[in-house]
Amino acid sequence: EADIYQTPRYLVIGTGKKITLECSQTMGHDKMYWYQQDPGMELHLIHYSYGVNSTEKGDLSSESTVSRIRTEHFPLTLESARPSHTSQYLCASSDRQGFSSMNTEAFFGQGTRLTVV
Amino acid sequence: GNSVTQMEGPVTLSEEAFLTINCTYTATGYPSLFWYVQYPGEGLQLLLKATKADDKGSNKGFEATYRKETTSFHLEKGSVQVSDSAVYFCALILTGGFKTIFGAGTRLFVKA
C-alpha cells in the first residue's frame, strides 16, 4: 500500500475562508503532484514539485498555491475559497527507479473532497 | 502532442462478462504505460503497468499488452465481478519524463 496521506477527507467551508489541504508521504519521493478531478472524472494537473523548495504550475490554471519546505509535505492553500473551487483534490508522489532514468508510477492519496458553500 | 485516448463510458456489463476497455496513445519514444483504478470515494491505485513493447502487465485477473505497432494498451478481464465497478484510467510516462499523462477515464458498472 502507498504511504501517502491527505487530510481532511471531506471539507465543507464557507465562501471567503482560507483553507489548506494537507498531503504527506513517507516514501521519500522527490516528486509530488496535485490534481483536480472534475465530476466528469478527468484529472487535471494543477501543481507539481521536483523536490524541496521547487514548485511549478501544472497544465490547468488554479488560484491555489503550494509549498514544499520538506520532502514529505506538499500542502495546497486557497486564500479565499469560492464555490467554483468545489472539487475533488488528489495528491500524488513518484520517484526515480534506482539509478535508472525511469520514473516510477505515481502513488495517490485518498483525496480531499472540498465543497465551498 | 503526447496524449492518451480511451473509450468513452459508461460501460455496463453483467457479472462474469468479458471486459475490454480500449486505450491508444500518442507519444514520442517508448513511454511506460499504466492502468489505474479508482473505486468510489477513493484515490487512484495502480492496477498494472508495462514498460516496453510486447510486455504484458497483469493483476487481479486484468491484463494489458503494450503494442508498439498499434500504439495501444487495451485492458481486458475474462470475467468481471460486481466489485470491479470503478473508473479505469489509462496513462503513460514519457521516456526520461516523470509527469503522468492520463486518459479521460472510463466508468465501469457491473450488474449482479
Tab-separated table of C-alpha atoms in Angstrom:
chain	number	residue	atom	x	y	z
A	1	GLU	CA	0.000	0.000	0.000
A	2	ALA	CA	1.124	3.504	-0.783
A	3	ASP	CA	2.146	5.660	2.161
A	4	ILE	CA	0.653	8.952	1.101
A	5	TYR	CA	-1.958	10.664	3.200
A	6	GLN	CA	-4.351	13.508	2.643
A	7	THR	CA	-6.328	15.390	5.244
A	8	PRO	CA	-9.099	16.175	5.590
A	9	ARG	CA	-11.013	13.610	3.516
A	10	TYR	CA	-14.054	15.864	3.337
A	11	LEU	CA	-14.340	19.602	3.919
A	12	VAL	CA	-17.359	21.889	3.698
A	13	ILE	CA	-16.474	25.527	4.095
A	14	GLY	CA	-17.974	28.955	3.536
A	15	THR	CA	-17.080	31.344	0.749
A	16	GLY	CA	-14.118	33.599	1.506
A	17	LYS	CA	-12.443	31.282	4.007
A	18	LYS	CA	-8.777	30.359	3.768
A	19	ILE	CA	-8.128	26.634	3.587
A	20	THR	CA	-5.125	24.352	3.473
A	21	LEU	CA	-5.295	20.799	2.179
A	22	GLU	CA	-2.578	18.621	3.646
A	23	CYS	CA	-0.584	15.948	1.826
A	24	SER	CA	2.225	13.890	3.317
A	25	GLN	CA	4.200	10.914	2.057
A	26	THR	CA	6.601	8.666	3.929
A	27	MET	CA	8.291	7.100	0.898
A	28	GLY	CA	10.968	9.771	0.488
A	29	HIS	CA	9.762	10.526	-3.042
A	30	ASP	CA	11.229	13.631	-4.608
A	31	LYS	CA	8.326	14.497	-6.916
A	32	MET	CA	4.870	15.426	-5.735
A	33	TYR	CA	1.715	16.486	-7.548
A	34	TRP	CA	-1.739	17.970	-7.018
A	35	TYR	CA	-4.583	17.043	-9.328
A	36	GLN	CA	-8.085	18.459	-9.502
A	37	GLN	CA	-10.708	15.950	-10.556
A	38	ASP	CA	-13.916	17.240	-12.062
A	39	PRO	CA	-17.295	15.468	-11.805
A	40	GLY	CA	-16.697	14.008	-15.258
A	41	MET	CA	-13.728	12.165	-13.679
A	42	GLU	CA	-10.998	13.784	-15.770
A	43	LEU	CA	-7.788	14.582	-13.885
A	44	HIS	CA	-6.132	17.980	-14.264
A	45	LEU	CA	-2.599	18.606	-13.003
A	46	ILE	CA	-2.607	21.922	-11.133
A	47	HIS	CA	0.762	21.895	-9.308
A	48	TYR	CA	3.880	19.787	-9.045
A	49	SER	CA	7.244	19.818	-7.349
A	50	TYR	CA	10.633	18.378	-8.298
A	51	GLY	CA	11.798	18.462	-4.684
A	52	VAL	CA	12.339	20.727	-1.697
A	53	ASN	CA	11.865	24.428	-2.496
A	54	SER	CA	10.613	23.616	-6.001
A	55	THR	CA	7.027	24.339	-7.085
A	56	GLU	CA	5.650	24.540	-10.613
A	57	LYS	CA	2.259	25.272	-12.109
A	58	GLY	CA	0.574	22.415	-13.881
A	59	ASP	CA	-1.474	22.177	-17.046
A	60	LEU	CA	-4.643	23.694	-15.569
A	61	SER	CA	-4.548	27.184	-14.144
A	62	SER	CA	-5.518	27.278	-10.477
A	63	GLU	CA	-5.962	30.016	-7.878
A	64	SER	CA	-4.414	27.742	-5.279
A	65	THR	CA	-0.789	27.858	-4.164
A	66	VAL	CA	1.563	25.173	-2.885
A	67	SER	CA	4.773	24.964	-0.915
A	68	ARG	CA	7.475	22.319	-0.482
A	69	ILE	CA	9.562	23.069	2.562
A	70	ARG	CA	10.076	19.414	3.474
A	71	THR	CA	10.408	16.401	1.201
A	72	GLU	CA	7.448	14.640	2.750
A	73	HIS	CA	4.985	17.520	2.864
A	74	PHE	CA	3.202	19.322	-0.019
A	75	PRO	CA	0.259	21.395	1.232
A	76	LEU	CA	-2.166	23.228	-1.044
A	77	THR	CA	-3.688	26.542	0.046
A	78	LEU	CA	-6.660	28.546	-1.144
A	79	GLU	CA	-6.556	32.079	0.274
A	80	SER	CA	-10.242	32.766	-0.357
A	81	ALA	CA	-12.438	29.806	-1.212
A	82	ARG	CA	-15.224	30.185	-3.767
A	83	PRO	CA	-17.971	27.811	-4.921
A	84	SER	CA	-16.054	27.330	-8.194
A	85	HIS	CA	-13.307	25.639	-6.127
A	86	THR	CA	-15.677	22.818	-5.205
A	87	SER	CA	-13.978	19.657	-6.448
A	88	GLN	CA	-12.034	16.530	-5.537
A	89	TYR	CA	-8.325	17.218	-4.960
A	90	LEU	CA	-5.843	14.346	-5.296
A	91	CYS	CA	-2.222	14.391	-4.157
A	92	ALA	CA	0.381	12.023	-5.599
A	93	SER	CA	4.104	11.326	-5.483
A	94	SER	CA	6.685	9.489	-7.570
A	95	ASP	CA	10.428	8.914	-7.706
A	96	ARG	CA	13.261	7.687	-9.860
A	97	GLN	CA	13.725	3.909	-10.141
A	98	GLY	CA	17.091	3.183	-8.547
A	99	PHE	CA	19.879	4.621	-10.686
A	100	SER	CA	17.930	4.491	-13.934
A	101	SER	CA	16.414	7.417	-15.789
A	102	MET	CA	12.954	5.908	-15.480
A	103	ASN	CA	10.452	7.232	-13.024
A	104	THR	CA	8.062	5.113	-11.014
A	105	GLU	CA	4.357	5.267	-11.352
A	106	ALA	CA	2.515	7.871	-9.306
A	107	PHE	CA	1.206	6.864	-5.873
A	108	PHE	CA	-2.014	8.594	-4.870
A	109	GLY	CA	-3.588	9.658	-1.612
A	110	GLN	CA	-7.284	9.055	-0.962
A	111	GLY	CA	-8.262	12.572	-1.935
A	112	THR	CA	-9.974	15.539	-0.325
A	113	ARG	CA	-13.482	16.356	-1.403
A	114	LEU	CA	-13.918	20.107	-0.994
A	115	THR	CA	-17.315	21.803	-1.032
A	116	VAL	CA	-17.493	25.586	-0.829
A	117	VAL	CA	-20.925	26.941	0.048
B	1	GLY	CA	1.379	16.398	-28.599
B	2	ASN	CA	1.562	13.491	-26.198
B	3	SER	CA	-1.837	12.107	-25.202
B	4	VAL	CA	-3.900	9.113	-24.164
B	5	THR	CA	-7.292	8.270	-25.637
B	6	GLN	CA	-9.577	5.724	-24.039
B	7	MET	CA	-13.057	4.561	-24.848
B	8	GLU	CA	-15.906	6.613	-23.505
B	9	GLY	CA	-18.122	5.161	-20.861
B	10	PRO	CA	-20.017	4.254	-19.041
B	11	VAL	CA	-19.547	0.585	-19.805
B	12	THR	CA	-22.261	-1.601	-18.274
B	13	LEU	CA	-21.753	-5.372	-18.065
B	14	SER	CA	-23.360	-8.302	-16.328
B	15	GLU	CA	-21.321	-10.271	-13.827
B	16	GLU	CA	-18.973	-12.823	-15.459
B	17	ALA	CA	-18.982	-10.968	-18.788
B	18	PHE	CA	-15.754	-10.269	-20.716
B	19	LEU	CA	-14.343	-6.766	-20.390
B	20	THR	CA	-12.326	-4.753	-22.870
B	21	ILE	CA	-11.517	-1.081	-22.381
B	22	ASN	CA	-9.627	0.338	-25.339
B	23	CYS	CA	-6.682	2.665	-24.892
B	24	THR	CA	-4.429	4.204	-27.531
B	25	TYR	CA	-1.654	6.700	-27.080
B	26	THR	CA	0.366	9.289	-28.956
B	27	ALA	CA	3.885	9.759	-27.643
B	28	THR	CA	7.472	10.147	-28.738
B	29	GLY	CA	9.907	7.377	-27.952
B	30	TYR	CA	8.974	4.418	-25.806
B	31	PRO	CA	6.757	5.510	-22.934
B	32	SER	CA	5.844	3.398	-19.923
B	33	LEU	CA	2.144	2.530	-19.886
B	34	PHE	CA	-0.193	2.127	-16.942
B	35	TRP	CA	-3.744	1.301	-15.941
B	36	TYR	CA	-5.075	2.828	-12.743
B	37	VAL	CA	-8.381	2.065	-10.997
B	38	GLN	CA	-10.414	4.454	-8.841
B	39	TYR	CA	-13.087	2.993	-6.586
B	40	PRO	CA	-15.900	5.291	-5.395
B	41	GLY	CA	-14.689	7.902	-2.941
B	42	GLU	CA	-11.062	6.842	-3.215
B	43	GLY	CA	-7.843	7.948	-4.881
B	44	LEU	CA	-6.263	6.158	-7.821
B	45	GLN	CA	-4.488	2.819	-7.393
B	46	LEU	CA	-2.067	1.312	-9.860
B	47	LEU	CA	-3.686	-1.746	-11.447
B	48	LEU	CA	-0.918	-2.843	-13.836
B	49	LYS	CA	1.913	-1.495	-15.959
B	50	ALA	CA	4.216	-2.295	-18.865
B	51	THR	CA	7.488	-0.559	-19.569
B	52	LYS	CA	8.476	-1.861	-23.012
B	53	ALA	CA	6.941	-3.134	-26.214
B	54	ASP	CA	5.253	-6.568	-26.047
B	55	ASP	CA	5.302	-6.566	-22.237
B	56	LYS	CA	2.101	-7.819	-20.655
B	57	GLY	CA	1.007	-6.334	-17.363
B	58	SER	CA	-1.390	-8.333	-15.213
B	59	ASN	CA	-3.036	-8.077	-11.819
B	60	LYS	CA	-6.257	-9.316	-10.188
B	61	GLY	CA	-7.334	-11.040	-13.409
B	62	PHE	CA	-6.819	-7.905	-15.518
B	63	GLU	CA	-4.320	-7.891	-18.382
B	64	ALA	CA	-2.968	-5.410	-20.905
B	65	THR	CA	-0.274	-5.817	-23.568
B	66	TYR	CA	1.969	-2.980	-24.761
B	67	ARG	CA	1.513	-2.910	-28.545
B	68	LYS	CA	4.006	-0.515	-30.099
B	69	GLU	CA	2.837	-1.169	-33.673
B	70	THR	CA	-0.726	-0.086	-32.888
B	71	THR	CA	0.202	2.299	-30.029
B	72	SER	CA	-2.345	0.547	-27.850
B	73	PHE	CA	-2.663	-0.808	-24.316
B	74	HIS	CA	-6.157	-2.282	-24.088
B	75	LEU	CA	-7.384	-3.531	-20.707
B	76	GLU	CA	-9.073	-6.945	-20.568
B	77	LYS	CA	-10.615	-9.214	-17.983
B	78	GLY	CA	-12.191	-12.549	-18.707
B	79	SER	CA	-14.931	-12.486	-16.079
B	80	VAL	CA	-15.880	-9.273	-14.283
B	81	GLN	CA	-17.355	-9.077	-10.805
B	82	VAL	CA	-19.626	-6.502	-9.190
B	83	SER	CA	-16.619	-5.422	-7.125
B	84	ASP	CA	-14.833	-4.360	-10.341
B	85	SER	CA	-17.252	-1.444	-10.700
B	86	ALA	CA	-14.972	1.594	-10.737
B	87	VAL	CA	-13.365	4.169	-13.001
B	88	TYR	CA	-10.371	2.990	-15.017
B	89	PHE	CA	-7.648	5.338	-16.275
B	90	CYS	CA	-5.069	4.575	-18.942
B	91	ALA	CA	-1.867	6.590	-18.575
B	92	LEU	CA	1.706	6.997	-19.769
B	93	ILE	CA	5.026	8.449	-18.676
B	94	LEU	CA	7.367	9.568	-21.439
B	95	THR	CA	10.870	8.169	-21.696
B	96	GLY	CA	13.012	10.306	-19.414
B	97	GLY	CA	9.911	12.075	-18.114
B	98	PHE	CA	8.176	11.951	-14.762
B	99	LYS	CA	4.733	13.503	-15.154
B	100	THR	CA	1.901	11.053	-15.789
B	101	ILE	CA	-0.366	11.775	-18.756
B	102	PHE	CA	-3.848	10.393	-18.101
B	103	GLY	CA	-6.726	9.470	-20.338
B	104	ALA	CA	-10.175	10.809	-19.502
B	105	GLY	CA	-11.231	7.671	-17.606
B	106	THR	CA	-13.847	5.006	-18.328
B	107	ARG	CA	-16.542	4.219	-15.791
B	108	LEU	CA	-17.460	0.541	-15.480
B	109	PHE	CA	-20.699	-0.694	-13.948
B	110	VAL	CA	-21.080	-4.433	-13.302
B	111	LYS	CA	-24.597	-5.718	-12.561
B	112	ALA	CA	-25.250	-8.831	-10.485
